[in-house]
Short mmCIF file of C-alpha atoms in Angstrom, two decimals:
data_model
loop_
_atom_site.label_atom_id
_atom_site.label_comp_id
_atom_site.label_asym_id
_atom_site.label_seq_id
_atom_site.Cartn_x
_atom_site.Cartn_y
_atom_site.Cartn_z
CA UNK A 320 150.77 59.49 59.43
CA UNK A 321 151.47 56.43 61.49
CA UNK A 322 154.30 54.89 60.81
CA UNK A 323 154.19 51.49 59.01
CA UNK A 324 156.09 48.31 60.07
CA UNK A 325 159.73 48.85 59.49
CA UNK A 326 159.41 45.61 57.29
CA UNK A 327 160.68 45.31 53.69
CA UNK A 328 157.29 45.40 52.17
CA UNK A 329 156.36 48.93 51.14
CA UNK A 330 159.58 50.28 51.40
CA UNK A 331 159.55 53.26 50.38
CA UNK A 332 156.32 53.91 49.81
CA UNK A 333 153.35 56.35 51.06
CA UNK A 334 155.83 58.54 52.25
CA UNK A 335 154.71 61.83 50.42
CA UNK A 336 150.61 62.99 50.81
CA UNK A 337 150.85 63.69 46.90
CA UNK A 338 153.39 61.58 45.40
CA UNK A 339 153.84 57.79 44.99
CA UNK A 340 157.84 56.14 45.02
CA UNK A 341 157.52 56.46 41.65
CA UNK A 342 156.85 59.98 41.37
CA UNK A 343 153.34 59.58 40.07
CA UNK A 344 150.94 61.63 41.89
CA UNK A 345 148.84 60.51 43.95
CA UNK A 346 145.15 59.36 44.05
CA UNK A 347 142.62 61.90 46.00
CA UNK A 348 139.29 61.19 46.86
CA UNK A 349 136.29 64.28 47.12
CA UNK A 350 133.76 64.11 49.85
CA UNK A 351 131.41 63.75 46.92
CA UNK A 352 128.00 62.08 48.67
CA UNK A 353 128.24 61.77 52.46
CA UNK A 354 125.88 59.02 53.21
CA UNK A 355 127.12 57.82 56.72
CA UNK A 356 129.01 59.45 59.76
CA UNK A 357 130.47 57.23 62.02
CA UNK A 358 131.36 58.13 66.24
CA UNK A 359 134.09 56.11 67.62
CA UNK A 360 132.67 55.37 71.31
CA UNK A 361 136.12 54.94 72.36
CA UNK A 362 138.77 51.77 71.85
CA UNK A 363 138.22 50.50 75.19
CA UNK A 364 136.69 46.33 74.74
CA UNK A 365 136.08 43.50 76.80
CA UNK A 366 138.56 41.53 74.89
CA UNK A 367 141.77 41.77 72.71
CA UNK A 368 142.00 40.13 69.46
CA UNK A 369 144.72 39.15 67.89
CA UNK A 370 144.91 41.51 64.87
CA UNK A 371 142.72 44.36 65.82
CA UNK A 372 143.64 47.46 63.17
CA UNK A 373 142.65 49.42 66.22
CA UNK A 374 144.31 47.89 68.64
CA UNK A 375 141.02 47.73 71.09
CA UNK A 376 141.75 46.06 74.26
CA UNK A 377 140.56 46.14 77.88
CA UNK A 378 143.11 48.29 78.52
CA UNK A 379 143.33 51.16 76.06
CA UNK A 380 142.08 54.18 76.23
CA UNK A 381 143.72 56.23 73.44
CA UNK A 382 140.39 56.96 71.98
CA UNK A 383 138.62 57.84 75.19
CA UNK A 384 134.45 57.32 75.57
CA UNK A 385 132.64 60.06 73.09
CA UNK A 386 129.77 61.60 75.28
CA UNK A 387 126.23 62.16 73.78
CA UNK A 388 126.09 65.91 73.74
CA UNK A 389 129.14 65.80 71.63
CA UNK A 390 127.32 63.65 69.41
CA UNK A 391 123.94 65.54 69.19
CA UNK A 392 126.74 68.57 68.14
CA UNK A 393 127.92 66.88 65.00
CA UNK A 394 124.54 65.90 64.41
CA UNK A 395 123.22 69.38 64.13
CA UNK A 396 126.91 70.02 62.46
CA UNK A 397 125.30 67.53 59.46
CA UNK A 398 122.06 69.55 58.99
CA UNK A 399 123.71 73.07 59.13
CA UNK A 400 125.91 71.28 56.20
CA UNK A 401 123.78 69.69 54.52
CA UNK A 402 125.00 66.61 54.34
CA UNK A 403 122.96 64.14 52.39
CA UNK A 404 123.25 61.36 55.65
CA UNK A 405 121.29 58.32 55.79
CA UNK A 406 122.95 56.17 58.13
CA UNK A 407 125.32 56.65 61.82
CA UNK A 408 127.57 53.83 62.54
CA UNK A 409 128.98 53.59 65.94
CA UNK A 410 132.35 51.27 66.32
CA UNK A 411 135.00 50.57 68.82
CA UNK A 412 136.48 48.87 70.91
CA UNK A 413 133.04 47.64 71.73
CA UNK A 414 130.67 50.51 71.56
CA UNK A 415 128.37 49.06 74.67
CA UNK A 416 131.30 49.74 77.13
CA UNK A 417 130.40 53.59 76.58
CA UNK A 418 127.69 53.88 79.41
CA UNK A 419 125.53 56.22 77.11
CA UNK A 420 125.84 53.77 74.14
CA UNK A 421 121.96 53.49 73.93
CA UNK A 422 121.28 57.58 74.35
CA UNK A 423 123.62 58.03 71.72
CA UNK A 424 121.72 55.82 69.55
CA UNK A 425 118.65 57.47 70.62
CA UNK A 426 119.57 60.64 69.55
CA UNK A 427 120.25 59.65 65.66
CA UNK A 428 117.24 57.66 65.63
CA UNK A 429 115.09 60.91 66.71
CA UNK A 430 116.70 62.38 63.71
CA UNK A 431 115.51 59.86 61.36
CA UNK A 432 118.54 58.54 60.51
CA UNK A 433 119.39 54.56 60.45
CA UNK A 434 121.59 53.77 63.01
CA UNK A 435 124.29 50.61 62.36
CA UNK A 436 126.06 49.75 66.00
CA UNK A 437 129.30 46.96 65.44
CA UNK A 438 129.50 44.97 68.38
CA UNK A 439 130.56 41.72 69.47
CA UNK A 440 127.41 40.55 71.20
CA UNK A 441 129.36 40.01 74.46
CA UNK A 442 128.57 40.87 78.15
CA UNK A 443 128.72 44.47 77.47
CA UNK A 444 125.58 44.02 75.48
CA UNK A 445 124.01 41.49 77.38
CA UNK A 446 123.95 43.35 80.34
CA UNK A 447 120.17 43.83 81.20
CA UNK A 448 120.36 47.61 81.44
CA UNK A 449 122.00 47.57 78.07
CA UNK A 450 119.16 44.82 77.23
CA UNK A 451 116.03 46.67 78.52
CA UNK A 452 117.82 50.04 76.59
CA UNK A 453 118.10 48.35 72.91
CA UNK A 454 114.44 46.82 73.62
CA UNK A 455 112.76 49.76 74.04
CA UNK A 456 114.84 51.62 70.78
CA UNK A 457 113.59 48.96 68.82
CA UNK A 458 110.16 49.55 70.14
CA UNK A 459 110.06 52.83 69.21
CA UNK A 460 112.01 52.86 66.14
CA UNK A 461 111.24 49.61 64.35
CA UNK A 462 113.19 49.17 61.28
CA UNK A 463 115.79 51.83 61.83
CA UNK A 464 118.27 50.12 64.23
CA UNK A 465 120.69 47.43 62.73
CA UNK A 466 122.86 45.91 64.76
CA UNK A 467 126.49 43.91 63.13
CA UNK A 468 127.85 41.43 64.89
CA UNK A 469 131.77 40.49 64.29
CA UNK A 470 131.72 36.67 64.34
CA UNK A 471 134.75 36.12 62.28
CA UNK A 472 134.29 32.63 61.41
CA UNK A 473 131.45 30.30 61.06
CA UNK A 474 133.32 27.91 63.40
CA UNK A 475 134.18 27.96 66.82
CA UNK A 476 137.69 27.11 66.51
CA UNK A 477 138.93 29.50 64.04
CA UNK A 478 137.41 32.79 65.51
CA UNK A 479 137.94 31.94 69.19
CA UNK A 480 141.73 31.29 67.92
CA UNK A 481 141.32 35.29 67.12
CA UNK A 482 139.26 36.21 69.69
CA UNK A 483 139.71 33.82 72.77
CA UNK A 484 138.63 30.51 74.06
CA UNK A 485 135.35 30.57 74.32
CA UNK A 486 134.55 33.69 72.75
CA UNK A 487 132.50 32.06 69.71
CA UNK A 488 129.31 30.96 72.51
CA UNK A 489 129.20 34.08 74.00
CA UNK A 490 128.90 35.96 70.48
CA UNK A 491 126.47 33.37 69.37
CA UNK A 492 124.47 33.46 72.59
CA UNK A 493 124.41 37.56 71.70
CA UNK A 494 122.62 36.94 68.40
CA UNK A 495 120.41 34.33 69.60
CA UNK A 496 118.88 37.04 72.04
CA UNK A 497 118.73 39.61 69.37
CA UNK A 498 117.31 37.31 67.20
CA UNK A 499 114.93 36.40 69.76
CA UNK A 500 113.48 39.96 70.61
CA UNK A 501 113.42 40.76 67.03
CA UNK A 502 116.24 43.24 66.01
CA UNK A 503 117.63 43.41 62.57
CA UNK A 504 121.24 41.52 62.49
CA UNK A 505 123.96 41.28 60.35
CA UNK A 506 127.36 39.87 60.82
CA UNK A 507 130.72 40.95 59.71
CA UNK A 508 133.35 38.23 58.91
CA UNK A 509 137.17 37.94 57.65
CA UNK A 510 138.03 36.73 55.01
CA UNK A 511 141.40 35.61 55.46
CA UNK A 512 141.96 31.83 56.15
CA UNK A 513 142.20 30.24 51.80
CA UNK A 514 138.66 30.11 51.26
CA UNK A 515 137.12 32.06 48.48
CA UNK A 516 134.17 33.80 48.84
CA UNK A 517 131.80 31.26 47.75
CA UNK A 518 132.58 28.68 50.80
CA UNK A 519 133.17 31.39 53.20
CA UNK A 520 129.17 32.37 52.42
CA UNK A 521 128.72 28.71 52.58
CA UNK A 522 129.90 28.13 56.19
CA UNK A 523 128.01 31.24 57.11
CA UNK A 524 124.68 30.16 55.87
CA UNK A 525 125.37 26.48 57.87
CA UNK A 526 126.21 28.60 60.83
CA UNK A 527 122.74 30.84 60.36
CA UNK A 528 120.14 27.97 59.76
CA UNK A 529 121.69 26.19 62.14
CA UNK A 530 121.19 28.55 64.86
CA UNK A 531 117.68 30.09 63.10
CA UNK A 532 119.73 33.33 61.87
CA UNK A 533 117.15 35.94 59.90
CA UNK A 534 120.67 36.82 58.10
CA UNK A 535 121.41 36.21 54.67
CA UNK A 536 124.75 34.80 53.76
CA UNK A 537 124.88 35.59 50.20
CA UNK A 538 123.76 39.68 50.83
CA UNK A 539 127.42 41.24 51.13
CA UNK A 540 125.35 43.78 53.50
CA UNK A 541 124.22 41.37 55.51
CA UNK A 542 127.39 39.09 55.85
CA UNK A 543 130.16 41.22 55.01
CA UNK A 544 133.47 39.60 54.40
CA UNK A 545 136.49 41.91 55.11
CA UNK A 546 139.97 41.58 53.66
CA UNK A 547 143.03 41.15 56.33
CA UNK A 548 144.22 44.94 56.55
CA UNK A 549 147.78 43.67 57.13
CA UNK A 550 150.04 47.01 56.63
CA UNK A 551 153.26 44.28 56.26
CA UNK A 552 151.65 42.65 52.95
CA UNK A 553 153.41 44.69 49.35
CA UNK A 554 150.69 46.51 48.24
CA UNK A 555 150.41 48.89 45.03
CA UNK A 556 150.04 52.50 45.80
CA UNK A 557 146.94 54.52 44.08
CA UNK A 558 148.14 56.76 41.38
CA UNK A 559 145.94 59.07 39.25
CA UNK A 560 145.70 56.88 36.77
CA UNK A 561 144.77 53.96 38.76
CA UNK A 562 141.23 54.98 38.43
CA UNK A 563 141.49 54.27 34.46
CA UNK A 564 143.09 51.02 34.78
CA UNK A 565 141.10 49.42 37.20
CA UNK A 566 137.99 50.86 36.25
CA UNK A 567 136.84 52.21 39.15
CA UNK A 568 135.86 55.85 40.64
CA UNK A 569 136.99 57.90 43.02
CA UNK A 570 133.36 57.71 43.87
CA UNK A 571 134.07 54.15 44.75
CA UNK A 572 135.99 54.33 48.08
CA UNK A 573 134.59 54.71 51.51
CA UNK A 574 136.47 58.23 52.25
CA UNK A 575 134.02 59.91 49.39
CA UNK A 576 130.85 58.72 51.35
CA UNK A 577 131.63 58.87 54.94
CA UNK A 578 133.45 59.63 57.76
CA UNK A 579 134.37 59.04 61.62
CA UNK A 580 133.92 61.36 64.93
CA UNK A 581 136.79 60.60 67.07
CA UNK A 582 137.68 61.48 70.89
CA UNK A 583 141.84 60.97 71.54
CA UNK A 584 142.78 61.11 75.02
CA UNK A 585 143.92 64.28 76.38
CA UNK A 586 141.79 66.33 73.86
CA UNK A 587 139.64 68.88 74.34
CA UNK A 588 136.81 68.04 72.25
CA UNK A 589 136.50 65.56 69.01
CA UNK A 590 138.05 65.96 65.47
CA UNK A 591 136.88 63.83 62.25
CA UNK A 592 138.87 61.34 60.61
CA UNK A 593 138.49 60.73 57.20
CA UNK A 594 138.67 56.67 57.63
CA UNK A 595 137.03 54.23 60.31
CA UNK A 596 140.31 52.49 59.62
CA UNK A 597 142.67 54.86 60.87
CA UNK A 598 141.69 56.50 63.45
CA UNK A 599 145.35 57.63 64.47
CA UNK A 600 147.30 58.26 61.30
CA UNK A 601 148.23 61.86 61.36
CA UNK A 602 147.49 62.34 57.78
CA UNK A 603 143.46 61.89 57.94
CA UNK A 604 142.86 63.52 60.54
CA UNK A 605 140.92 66.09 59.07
CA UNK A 606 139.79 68.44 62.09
CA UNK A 607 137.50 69.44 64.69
CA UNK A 608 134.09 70.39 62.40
CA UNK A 609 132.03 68.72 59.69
CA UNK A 610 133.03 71.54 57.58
CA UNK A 611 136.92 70.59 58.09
CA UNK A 612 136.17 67.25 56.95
CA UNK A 613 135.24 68.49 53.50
CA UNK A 614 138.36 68.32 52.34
CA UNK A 615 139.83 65.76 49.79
CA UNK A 616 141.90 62.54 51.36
CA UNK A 617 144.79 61.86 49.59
CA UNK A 618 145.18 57.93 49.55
CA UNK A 619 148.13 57.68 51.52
CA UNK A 620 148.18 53.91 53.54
CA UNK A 621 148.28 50.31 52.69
CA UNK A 622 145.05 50.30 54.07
CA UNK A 623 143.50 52.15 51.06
CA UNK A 624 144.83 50.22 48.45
CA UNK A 625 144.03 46.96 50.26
CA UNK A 626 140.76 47.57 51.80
CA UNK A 627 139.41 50.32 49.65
CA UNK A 628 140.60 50.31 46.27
CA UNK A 629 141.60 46.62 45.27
CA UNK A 630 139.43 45.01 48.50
CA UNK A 631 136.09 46.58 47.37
CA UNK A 632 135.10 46.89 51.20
CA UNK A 633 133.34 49.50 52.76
CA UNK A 634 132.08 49.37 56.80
CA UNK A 635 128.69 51.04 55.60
CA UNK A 636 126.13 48.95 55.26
#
């Protein structure tokens, strides 16, 4: 897997697939309803953030652009396997860098499927190619295409301070047109900066009557809140027995319900992670085929006891 920050926090843990520090095994999670396949379009973006888990930057490439015959593959991959799929996600880097962002779309939409594209709203959306492309899927798809929008504050200060000077206008600008030519929007947030959960929606629904936002703060699919995934934070690893004490199911976490198509540079063709969260971790990747990814994950990163298993999160919508 990748390795973690050589930091005292978690030393010594999620070193084994199977066993904790302790010697407790491990928690494993079944593929037991796949409801959403995500495709990576590649980490390339038009900005850097400060704490991207993905590192996405103008400048990398690690996960190179995923082309749309290799999606329409893994899309005929999920009806040969009959995977119970309602919903493809496409995330970055920002997915409308990929020049065949809106054909890709276009594809799952023919198949009936929803189709959830993460994006922050920039100039790679708003150029008018781009603009005349998302127009016309909405046109002939109405009510399948959602598109989330990672503003991750309600105030300009605190998410350009993540994002860059400036960057908050530009996002909202983003929404304002999507808003304007009628898509469906939602917004993804952080929820790291003291506030509980409560004010955070507060801000949010400011921010969206202010601005004439058809978003609802208070839906947690609608304005999703993500915990920091900070790998140097002490977190618990996921035992067996976890399940029992927390009072929670395996069926819970994201890995049972979905995974991610992913194209690293240098490869020959894409393999499928079992997390949208770590895309380079050795230890999920699961292989080339839909039918490699049936295997169990073994929850072995920060990440899933963070995110997943105490955070409650889930990128699906």
């Amino acid at each position: 897997m990748k390795d973690l920050p050589q930091t005292t926090a978690n030393a010594g843990k999620f070193q084994h697939s199977h066993i904790t520090a302790n010697g407790e095994p491990r928690a494993v999670v079944a593929l037991s309803h796949p409801e959403t396949l995500w495709f990576n379009t590649g980490t390339l973006c038009n900005i850097e953030c400060a704490n991207c888990y993905i590192l996405s930057s103008p400048s990398n490439d690690a996960l190179v652009y995923i082309q749309s015959d290799e999606v329409r593959s893994y899309l005929d991959q999920v009806e040969l396997r009959a995977w119970s799929i309602k919903e493809i996600g496409f995330t970055g880097g920002e997915p409308f860098m990929n020049p065949q962002m809106v054909d890709m779309a276009r594809a799952a939409l023919q198949r009936g499927y929803r189709v959830l594209i993460l994006t922050n709203a920039m100039q790679p959306m708003m150029r008018k190619s781009v603009q005349a492309g998302l127009r016309q899927l909405n046109s002939d798809f109405p009510g399948q295409l959602e598109l989330r929008v990672s503003l991750d504050h309600f105030s300009a200060e605190i998410h350009d301070a993540e994002r860059g000077v400036g960057s908050f206008q530009k996002t909202v600008q983003g929404m304002q047109w999507l808003q304007e030519n009628g898509f469906t929007l939602a917004v993804a947030g952080r929820a790291q900066w003291g506030k509980n959960d409560a004010d955070c929606r507060s801000g949010y629904a400011a921010l969206f009557a202010a601005q004439g936002f058809d978003i609802d703060a208070d839906n947690p699919s609608q304005t999703v809140l993500f915990p920091e995934m900070d790998e140097t934070v002490e977190v618990p690893e996921i035992t067996t027995a976890c399940w029992g004490i927390l009072g929670k199911s395996p069926k819970d976490v994201m890995c049972s319900s979905s995974r991610m198509v992913v194209k690293r540079k240098g490869a020959s063709e894409p393999t499928v992670v079992a997390c949208t969260l770590l895309p380079y971790a050795p230890d999920f990747d699961l292989g080339p085929s839909l039918q490699d990814a049936e295997r169990d994950v073994t929850l072995n990163h920060p990440h899933c006891a963070k995110f997943c298993v105490l955070g409650g999160a889930s990128c699906s919508a």
